[in-house]
Coordinates of C-alpha atoms (C1' of nucleotides) in Angstrom, one line a residue:
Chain A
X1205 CA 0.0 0.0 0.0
X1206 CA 1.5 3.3 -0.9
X1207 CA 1.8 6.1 1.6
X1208 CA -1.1 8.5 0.0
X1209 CA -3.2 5.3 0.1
X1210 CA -2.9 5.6 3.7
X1211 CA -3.8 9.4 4.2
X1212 CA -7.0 7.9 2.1
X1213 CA -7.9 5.1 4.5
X1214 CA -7.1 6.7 7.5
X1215 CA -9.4 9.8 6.8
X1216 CA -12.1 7.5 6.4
X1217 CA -11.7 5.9 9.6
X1218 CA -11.1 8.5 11.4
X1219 CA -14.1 10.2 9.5
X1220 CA -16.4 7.4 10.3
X1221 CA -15.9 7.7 13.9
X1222 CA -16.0 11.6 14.1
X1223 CA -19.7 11.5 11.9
X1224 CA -21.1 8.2 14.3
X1225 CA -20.1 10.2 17.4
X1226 CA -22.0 13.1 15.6
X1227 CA -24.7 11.6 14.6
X1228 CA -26.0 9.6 17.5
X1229 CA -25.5 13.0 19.5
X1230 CA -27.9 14.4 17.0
X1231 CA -30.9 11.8 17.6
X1232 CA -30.3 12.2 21.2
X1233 CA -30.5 16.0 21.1
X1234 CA -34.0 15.5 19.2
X1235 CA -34.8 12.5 22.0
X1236 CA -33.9 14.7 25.3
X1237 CA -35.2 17.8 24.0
X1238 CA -38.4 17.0 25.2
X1239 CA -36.6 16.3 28.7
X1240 CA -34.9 20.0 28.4
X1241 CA -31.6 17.6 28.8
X1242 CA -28.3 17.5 26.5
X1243 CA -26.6 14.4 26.3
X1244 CA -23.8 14.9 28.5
X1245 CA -26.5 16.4 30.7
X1246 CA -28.6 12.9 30.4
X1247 CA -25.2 11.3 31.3
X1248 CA -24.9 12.7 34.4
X1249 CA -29.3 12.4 35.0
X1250 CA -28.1 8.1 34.4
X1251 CA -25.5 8.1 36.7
X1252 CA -27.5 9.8 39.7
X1253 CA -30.6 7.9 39.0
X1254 CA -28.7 4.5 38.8
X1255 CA -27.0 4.9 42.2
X1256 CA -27.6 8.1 44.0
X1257 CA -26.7 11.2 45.5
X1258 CA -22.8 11.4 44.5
X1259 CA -19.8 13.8 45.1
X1260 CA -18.9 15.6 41.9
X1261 CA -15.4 13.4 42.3
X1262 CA -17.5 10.1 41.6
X1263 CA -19.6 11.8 38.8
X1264 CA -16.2 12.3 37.2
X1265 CA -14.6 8.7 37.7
X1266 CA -17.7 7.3 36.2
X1267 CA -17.6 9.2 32.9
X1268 CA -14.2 10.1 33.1
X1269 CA -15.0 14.0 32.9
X1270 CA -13.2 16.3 34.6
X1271 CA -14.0 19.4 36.5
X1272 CA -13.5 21.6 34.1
X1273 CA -16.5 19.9 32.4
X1274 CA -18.5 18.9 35.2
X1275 CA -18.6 22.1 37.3
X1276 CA -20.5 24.1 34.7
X1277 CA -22.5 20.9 33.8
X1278 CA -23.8 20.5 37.2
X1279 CA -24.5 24.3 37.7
X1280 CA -26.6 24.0 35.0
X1281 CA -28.7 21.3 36.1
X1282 CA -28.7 22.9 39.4
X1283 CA -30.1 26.5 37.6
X1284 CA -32.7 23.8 35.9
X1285 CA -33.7 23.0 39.2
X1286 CA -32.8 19.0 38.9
X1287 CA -30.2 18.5 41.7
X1288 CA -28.8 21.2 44.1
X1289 CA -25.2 20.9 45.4
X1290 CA -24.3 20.7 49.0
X1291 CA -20.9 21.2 50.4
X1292 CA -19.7 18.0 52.2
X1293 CA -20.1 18.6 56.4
X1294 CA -17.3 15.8 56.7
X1295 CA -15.1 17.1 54.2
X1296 CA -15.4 20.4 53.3
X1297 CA -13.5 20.2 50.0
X1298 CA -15.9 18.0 48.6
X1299 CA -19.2 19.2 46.7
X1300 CA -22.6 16.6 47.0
X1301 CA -24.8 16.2 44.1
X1302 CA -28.4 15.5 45.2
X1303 CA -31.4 14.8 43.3
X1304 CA -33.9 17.0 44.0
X1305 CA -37.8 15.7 43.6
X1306 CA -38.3 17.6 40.7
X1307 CA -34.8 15.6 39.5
X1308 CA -36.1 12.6 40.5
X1309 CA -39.5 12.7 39.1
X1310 CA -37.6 13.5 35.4
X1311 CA -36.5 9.5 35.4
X1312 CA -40.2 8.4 35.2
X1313 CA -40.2 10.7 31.6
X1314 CA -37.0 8.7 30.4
X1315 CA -37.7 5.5 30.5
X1316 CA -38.8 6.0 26.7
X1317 CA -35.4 7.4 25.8
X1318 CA -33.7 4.2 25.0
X1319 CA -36.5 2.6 23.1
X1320 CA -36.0 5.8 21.4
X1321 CA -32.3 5.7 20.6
X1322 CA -32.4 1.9 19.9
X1323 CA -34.8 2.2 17.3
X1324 CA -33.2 4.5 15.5
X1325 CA -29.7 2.8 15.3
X1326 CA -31.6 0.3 13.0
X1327 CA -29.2 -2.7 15.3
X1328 CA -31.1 -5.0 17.2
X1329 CA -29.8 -5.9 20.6
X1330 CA -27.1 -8.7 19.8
X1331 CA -25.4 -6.3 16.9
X1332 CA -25.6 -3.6 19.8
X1333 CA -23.6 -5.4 22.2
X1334 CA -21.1 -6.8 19.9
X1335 CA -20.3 -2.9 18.9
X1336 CA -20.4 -1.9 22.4
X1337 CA -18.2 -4.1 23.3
X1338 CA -15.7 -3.5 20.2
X1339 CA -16.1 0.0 21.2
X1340 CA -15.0 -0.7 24.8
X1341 CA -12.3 -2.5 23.5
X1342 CA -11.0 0.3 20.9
X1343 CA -11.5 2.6 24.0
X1344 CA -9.1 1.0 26.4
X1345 CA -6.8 0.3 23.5
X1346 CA -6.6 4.3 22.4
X1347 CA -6.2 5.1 26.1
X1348 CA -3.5 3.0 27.2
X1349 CA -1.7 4.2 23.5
X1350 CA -2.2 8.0 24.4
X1351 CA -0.4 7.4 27.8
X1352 CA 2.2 5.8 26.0
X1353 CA 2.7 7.9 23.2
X1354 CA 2.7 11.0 25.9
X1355 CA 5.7 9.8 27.9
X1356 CA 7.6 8.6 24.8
Chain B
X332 CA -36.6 -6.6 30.4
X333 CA -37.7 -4.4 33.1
X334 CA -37.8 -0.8 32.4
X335 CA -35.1 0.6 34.9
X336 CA -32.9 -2.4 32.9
X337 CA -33.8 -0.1 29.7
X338 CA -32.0 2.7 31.5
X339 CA -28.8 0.7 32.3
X340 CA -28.4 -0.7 29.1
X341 CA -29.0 2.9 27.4
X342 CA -26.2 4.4 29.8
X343 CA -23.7 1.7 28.6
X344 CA -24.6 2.1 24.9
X345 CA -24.1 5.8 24.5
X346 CA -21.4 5.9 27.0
X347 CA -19.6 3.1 24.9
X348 CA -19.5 5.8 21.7
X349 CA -19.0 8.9 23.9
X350 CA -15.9 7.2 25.5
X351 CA -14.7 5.6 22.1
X352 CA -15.1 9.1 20.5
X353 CA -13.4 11.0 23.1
X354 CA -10.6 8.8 23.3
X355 CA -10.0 8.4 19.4
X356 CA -9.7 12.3 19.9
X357 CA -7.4 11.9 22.9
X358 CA -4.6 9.5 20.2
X359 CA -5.3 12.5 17.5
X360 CA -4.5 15.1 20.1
X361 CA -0.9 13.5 21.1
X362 CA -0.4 12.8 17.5
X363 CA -1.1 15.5 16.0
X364 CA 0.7 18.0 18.3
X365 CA 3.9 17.5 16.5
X366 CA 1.9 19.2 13.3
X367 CA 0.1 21.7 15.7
X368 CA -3.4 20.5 14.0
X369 CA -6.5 19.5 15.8
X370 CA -8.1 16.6 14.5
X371 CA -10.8 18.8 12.9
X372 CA -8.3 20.5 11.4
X373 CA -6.8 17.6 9.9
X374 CA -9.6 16.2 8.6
X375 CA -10.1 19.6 6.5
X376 CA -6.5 19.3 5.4
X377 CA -7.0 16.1 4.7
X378 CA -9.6 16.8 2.2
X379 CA -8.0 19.9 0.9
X380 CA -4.6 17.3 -0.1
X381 CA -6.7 14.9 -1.6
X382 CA -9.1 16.7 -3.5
X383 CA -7.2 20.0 -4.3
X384 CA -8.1 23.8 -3.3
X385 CA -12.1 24.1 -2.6
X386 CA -14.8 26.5 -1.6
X387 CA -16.1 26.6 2.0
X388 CA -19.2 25.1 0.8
X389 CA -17.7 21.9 -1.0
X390 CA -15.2 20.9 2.1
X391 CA -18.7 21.3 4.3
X392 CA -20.7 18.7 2.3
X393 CA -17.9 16.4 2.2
X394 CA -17.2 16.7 6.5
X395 CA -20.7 18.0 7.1
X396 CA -20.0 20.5 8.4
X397 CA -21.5 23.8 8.5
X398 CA -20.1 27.3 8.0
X399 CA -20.2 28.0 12.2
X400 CA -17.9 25.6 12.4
X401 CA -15.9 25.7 9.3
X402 CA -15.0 29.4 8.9
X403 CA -13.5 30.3 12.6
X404 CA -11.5 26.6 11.9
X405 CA -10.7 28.0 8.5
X406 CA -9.4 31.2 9.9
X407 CA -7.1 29.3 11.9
X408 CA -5.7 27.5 9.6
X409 CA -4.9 30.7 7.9
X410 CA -3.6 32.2 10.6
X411 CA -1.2 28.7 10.9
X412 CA 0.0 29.9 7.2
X413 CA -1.3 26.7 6.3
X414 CA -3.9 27.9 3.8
X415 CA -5.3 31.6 1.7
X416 CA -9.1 32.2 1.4
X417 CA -10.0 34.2 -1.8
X418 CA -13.0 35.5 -2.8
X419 CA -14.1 33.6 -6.3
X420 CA -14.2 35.8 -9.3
X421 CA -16.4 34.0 -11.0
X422 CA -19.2 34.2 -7.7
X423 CA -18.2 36.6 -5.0
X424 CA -20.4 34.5 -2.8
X425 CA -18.0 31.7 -2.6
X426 CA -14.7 31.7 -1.1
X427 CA -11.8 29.5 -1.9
X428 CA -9.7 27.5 0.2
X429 CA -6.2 27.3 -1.1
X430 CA -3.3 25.1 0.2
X431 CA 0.0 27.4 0.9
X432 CA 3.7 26.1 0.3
X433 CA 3.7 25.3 3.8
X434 CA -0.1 23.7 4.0
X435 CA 1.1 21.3 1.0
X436 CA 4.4 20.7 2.3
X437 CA 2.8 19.7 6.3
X438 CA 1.3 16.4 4.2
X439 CA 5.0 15.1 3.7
X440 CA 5.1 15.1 7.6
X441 CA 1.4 14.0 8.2
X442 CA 2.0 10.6 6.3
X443 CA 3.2 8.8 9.2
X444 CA 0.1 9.6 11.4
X445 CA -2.4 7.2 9.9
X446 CA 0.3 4.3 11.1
X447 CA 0.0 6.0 14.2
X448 CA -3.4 5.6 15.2
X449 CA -4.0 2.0 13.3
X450 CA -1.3 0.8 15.7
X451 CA -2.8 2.6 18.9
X452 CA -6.1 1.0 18.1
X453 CA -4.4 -2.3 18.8
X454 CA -7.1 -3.3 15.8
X455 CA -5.9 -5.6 12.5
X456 CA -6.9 -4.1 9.5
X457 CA -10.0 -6.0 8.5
X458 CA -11.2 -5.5 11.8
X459 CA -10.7 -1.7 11.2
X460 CA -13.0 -2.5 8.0
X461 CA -15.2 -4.1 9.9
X462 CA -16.0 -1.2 12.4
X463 CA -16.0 1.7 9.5
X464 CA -18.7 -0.2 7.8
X465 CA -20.6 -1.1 11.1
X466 CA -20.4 2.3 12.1
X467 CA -20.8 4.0 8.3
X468 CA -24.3 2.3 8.4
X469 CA -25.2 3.3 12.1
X470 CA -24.5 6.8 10.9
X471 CA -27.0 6.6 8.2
X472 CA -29.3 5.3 10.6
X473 CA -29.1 7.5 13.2
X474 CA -29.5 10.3 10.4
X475 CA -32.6 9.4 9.1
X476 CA -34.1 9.0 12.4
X477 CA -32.9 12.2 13.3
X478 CA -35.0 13.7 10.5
X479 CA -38.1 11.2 11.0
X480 CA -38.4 12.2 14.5
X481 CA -37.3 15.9 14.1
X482 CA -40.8 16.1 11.9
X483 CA -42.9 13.7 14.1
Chain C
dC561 C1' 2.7 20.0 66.1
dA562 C1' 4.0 22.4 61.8
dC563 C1' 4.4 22.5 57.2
dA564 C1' 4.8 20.4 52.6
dA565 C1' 2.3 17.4 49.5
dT566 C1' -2.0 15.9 48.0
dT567 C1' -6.9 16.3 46.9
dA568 C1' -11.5 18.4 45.4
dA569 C1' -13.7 21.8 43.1
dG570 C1' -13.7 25.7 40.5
dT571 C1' -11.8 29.2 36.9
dT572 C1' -9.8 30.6 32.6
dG573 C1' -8.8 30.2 27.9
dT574 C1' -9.0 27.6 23.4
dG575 C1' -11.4 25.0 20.1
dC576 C1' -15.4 22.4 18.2
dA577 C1' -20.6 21.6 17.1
dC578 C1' -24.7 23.5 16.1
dA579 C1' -28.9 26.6 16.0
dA580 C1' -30.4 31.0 14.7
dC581 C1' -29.5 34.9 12.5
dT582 C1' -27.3 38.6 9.2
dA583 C1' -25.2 40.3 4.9
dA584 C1' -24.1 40.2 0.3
dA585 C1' -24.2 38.2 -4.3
dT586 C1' -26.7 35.6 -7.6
dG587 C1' -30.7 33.6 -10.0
dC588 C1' -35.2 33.6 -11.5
dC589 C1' -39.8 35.1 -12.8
dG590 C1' -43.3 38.1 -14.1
Chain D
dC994 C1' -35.7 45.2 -16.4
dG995 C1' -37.0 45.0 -11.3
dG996 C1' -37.7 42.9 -7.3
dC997 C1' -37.9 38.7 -4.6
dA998 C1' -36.2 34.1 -3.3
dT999 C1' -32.1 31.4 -2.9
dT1000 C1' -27.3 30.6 -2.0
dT1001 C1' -22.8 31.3 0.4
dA1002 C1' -20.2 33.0 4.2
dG1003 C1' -19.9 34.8 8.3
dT1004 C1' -21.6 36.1 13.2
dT1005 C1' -23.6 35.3 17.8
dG1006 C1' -24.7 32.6 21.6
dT1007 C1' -24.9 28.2 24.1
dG1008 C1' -22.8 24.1 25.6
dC1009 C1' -19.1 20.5 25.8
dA1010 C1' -14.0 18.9 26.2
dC1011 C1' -9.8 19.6 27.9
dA1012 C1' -5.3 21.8 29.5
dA1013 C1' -3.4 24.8 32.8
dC1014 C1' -4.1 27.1 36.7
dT1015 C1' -6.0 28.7 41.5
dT1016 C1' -8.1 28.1 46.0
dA1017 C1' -9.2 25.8 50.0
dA1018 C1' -9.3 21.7 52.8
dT1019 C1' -7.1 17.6 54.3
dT1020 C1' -3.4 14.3 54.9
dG1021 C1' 1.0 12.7 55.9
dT1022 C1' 5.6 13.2 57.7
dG1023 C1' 9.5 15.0 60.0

DNA sequence: CACAATTAAGTTGTGCACAACTAAATGCCG
DNA sequence: CGGCATTTAGTTGTGCACAACTTAATTGTG
């Protein structure tokens, strides 16, 4: 294969990714408007939903955001009146995200958001997991490259 | 399937592609720093080395993208000396995006970066294939459910 | 115990994506 | 030909991602 062959190829990889990414962010940005949510909004709605209250720390670990991100994020779910955040008595440098009822209630109008979103990937189930868990794979791969490639 | 299991399954879906996505652009950002581009970036020059010197309008239908996005990137790439916009003579409307010395000359050093990423994927070729298709066709998918549901 | 290192959150600045809008040139139709 | 619709760029505003930095609280160690 000869080297412009592989400025060809790689811009259609690299493409395909890019416009799926794009894409499925545009058919939840139809889906959560109804919910007044974004999707990294929705994310974050998941995460509390699933297992609770959660310091913005944990909110981060799970979708490997960082502050930068999240701080704004959660303000602005706070201003939407969905969760309020409460400074930590036990450790004061830590912020708690709560659900507030209003928050809480907003689960009850997902539920139809992934019958939503899996009806428009055209995949049923078994072709969903298999790409989730390619995607997983490619994931960790590309991270543990971008460490390496960083300290090289 | 129980509806709460709905929500689960949705949060490991999307967070699967938001994670793949954001990492793909994490490899591109290491790589690419040694040609100062960002991956949007490249993906314009890669079209503009491929297909020659085109209006704002062309290189948007073929990254659909539109002209919020593309003209600020644009500028920046002029700034970079990388490329020239001129008005078109023929229809003042359109402007043309033309490769400099330098902007033709950066593809010499870009031709290693496609290597770069296939091997940080940890992925053989035909399973590269394999994933562009799978996620070329979720893409068209996910667009047309985009507009059904955006006119529902 | 004091103080240096670490940790959590937030802030600032840059760049991308996209919606909504503006401005200017062109095309078309009566 | 004249005026209106369409087309092409660009602008504005919002939100996300991330790097680099700041601030305040806590931890650990001499």
């Amino acid at each position: 294969m000869t080297e412009p062959e592989w400025l060809r190829l790689d811009r259609q990889i690299c493409f395909s990714l890019h416009a799926a990414s794009r894409a499925f962010n545009g058919v939840y940005r139809v889906v959560l408007g109804d919910l007044g949510l974004t999707y990294p909004q929705y994310l974050v709605m998941l995460v509390l939903w699933e297992q609770g209250d959660l310091p913005v720390k944990k909110l981060g670990e799970q979708l490997r955001l960082d502050s930068g991100t999240l701080s704004p994020l959660v303000k602005r779910l706070e201003a939407a009146g969905l969760v309020r955040r409460e400074r930590s008595a036990a450790d004061e440098r830590s912020v708690l995200v709560r659900l507030t009822g209003e928050g809480a209630a907003l689960r009850e109008r997902a539920l139809e958001v992934p019958r939503r979103i899996m009806s428009a990937t055209g995949f049923d189930p078994a072709e969903i997991g298999e790409l989730r868990e390619r995607l997983d794979r490619l994931t960790a791969a590309l991270d543990a490259a971008a460490r390496t490639e960083a300290t090289r």
